[in-house]
Amino acid sequence: MKTHNPSKLLSLWLLIFLQAGISASSLVVEIVAGRMIAPYVGMSLYTWTAIIAVVLAGFSVGHWWGGRIAARDTAHALRMAGWIMLAAACTTAGATLLLRAFAGPVIATFVHPMAAITALSALAFFLPSLFAGVPAPILTVAAMRGRAQAEQALGAMFASGAVGAIAGTLLAGFLFVPWIGSVMTLGVITVVYVVAALICFRLGSLLPRGQVAALGGIVIALATGYGALTLPAVCDRESSYYCIRTVALSDNPDDPVNLMVVDHLAHGISGRAEPQVMFTEHAAMLDALPRMRMGRTDFSSFHIGGGTYSVPRAWASRGIGDITIAEVDPEVTAIAVADFWFDPSTATILHGDARVALNRTSQQFDVIVGDAFTDIAAPEHLVTQEFFALVASRLAPGGVFAMNMIDNVDRMNALAAVHATLRSVFPSVEIWTEAVAPEPGQRRVFILLASAQDSAFATVDALAPDLRRFQVLDSAFVDNILGQRNPKILTDDHAPLAFLMGFDPAVD
C-alpha cells in the first residue's frame, strides 16, 4: 500500500510561508518577552541575556523533538505539528497569566536577581519557544520528500525561517509593541499559531475523531488569550521603550504628589504645589549643586534624560531659562506634562538619544545634567571617555557637568570607574552624597561634578522633601577608593558598567 505524501500534492510555497509565519511569530514572542518581564525585574543586559538563553534553549529542544517527529510518515508528522502548534498557542496566550500570578513569588524566592530573571523567563517563555521550534524540521522534511530537487527545497525552507525571524523582530519592535502593546501582541500570535495548527491539520488530513479535540484546543487557546486581555493593565502607557505608570502618593486631592514608575523602578516624584521641592536625593542634588556652582540664574543647561522633568520644572519656576532636554521616549514627556505638571513651553525638548543630540549641536551650555539611569545602570554609551570628551566640548568656560550615580557602598567599583573616566577628561571631579554614614550593603546615590575647578563649598542643604545636608567626599578618601580598585577607563569599546554595578537586587 502506497504511503500518502501530502508534499507531492501541495505547493512548496505553502510550506515556505507556513515556516516563515511560525518563525516570525516565535521571534515576536522573544522580543515581547523582554517587554513583558521589564515591569517586574527591569530591562538590562542581564534581562536580555536570560531571555535569549531561555528562548534559544526552547528552540533547541523543539528542533530536536521536531526532527524525531519528522522521521515518521509525513501525514502523521504534520498532524502532530498541528497539535504542537495548538500547544504553542495555549502557552503563548498563558504567558501573561503566569507572569501575573507568579512574578511576585519567584522574585521573593530567588534573592539573586539573575536567578529571578532567568526563572521568570523560563516560567513564561520556555514552553512557547519549545513548541514553536518543533514545526521547522517537520515542514522542512515534508517539503523535501518526493521532490526531484530536494536540496533546493531544503535551502528555501532554511531561508524562509531566517526571513521570518527578521520580519518578526522588526514587526515586534516597530509595529506590534508600540501600536497594540505586549499583551495584545501575544494575543495576535496566539491566533497565528491557531491558524498554523489548522493548516497543519489540513495538510496531514486530520481524522474526524481528532477534529473535536482540535476544536477544544482552539477554544482553550483563544479563551486563555481573552482572559489575559481582560486583566488590568500593568502600564498606564506602554511605549517603545518602557512600561510607564503614575502612582498617586498624596491622599490630599488639593495637594497631589505623584510618583513615576518606569518598568519596575521609581523614576521620580513631583508635587503640584511646590515645583522647587525635590522628593528624591538625586533630584535634590542635581537641582542644588549646579545652581550653587553657577551662582546666578542666567545660565543655559542641557539635560540628559527627562523622567518627571522635576529639575527643569524647578529651574523654570526660578526664572532660569534656555533649558534644553534630551529625552529618548516621547511618552515619558507626555506623562510628565499630564501627571507631573511640567510646562513644555519652558524648555526645548529633543526626543532622541542625548549623545546624538549633543553631537548635532555646536551650542555650548553652562550646565550639562546627566540623569539617564533607567535600571541598575546608565546606558553604557553615556559613561565613556569619548562621551565625556563630547560633554566637555559642549561646556562653556566655567561650566559644570553633573551626573547621578548609584552604587553599593561595599564595592563602589562602578563609581570608581566612572570617576576615573571623568578624571581622564576633566581637571576636577567631585563626588557628592548625603552627609550621613551609609549602612553596610546600601545602594547609595551619588552625584559627580566635573569641571575645570573644584567647588568653593563643601556642603549644601536642599529639600528632598525634608531639609537634608549633602557633602563632597574628601579627596583623600576618593583617592583611597581609586587606589584599592585600580579602575579601568570606560571607553566606547569596553564599558561594562552593569557588570561593575554587580548583581544587587534591583526590584523596588
Coordinates of C-alpha atoms in Angstrom, one line a residue, residues 39 260-268 374-376 443 506-508:
P39 CA 7.8 45.7 34.9
M260 CA 6.6 57.9 38.1
V261 CA 7.4 54.2 37.8
V262 CA 9.4 53.2 34.7
D263 CA 9.4 49.5 34.2
H264 CA 10.0 48.3 37.8
L265 CA 11.8 51.3 39.3
A266 CA 10.7 54.5 40.9
H267 CA 12.0 57.1 38.5
G268 CA 11.0 60.4 40.1
T374 CA 17.0 53.5 33.6
D375 CA 17.6 50.3 35.5
I376 CA 20.6 49.2 37.5
R443 CA 23.0 51.2 47.3
A506 CA 17.0 46.0 41.8
V507 CA 13.3 45.5 42.5
D508 CA 11.9 48.4 44.5

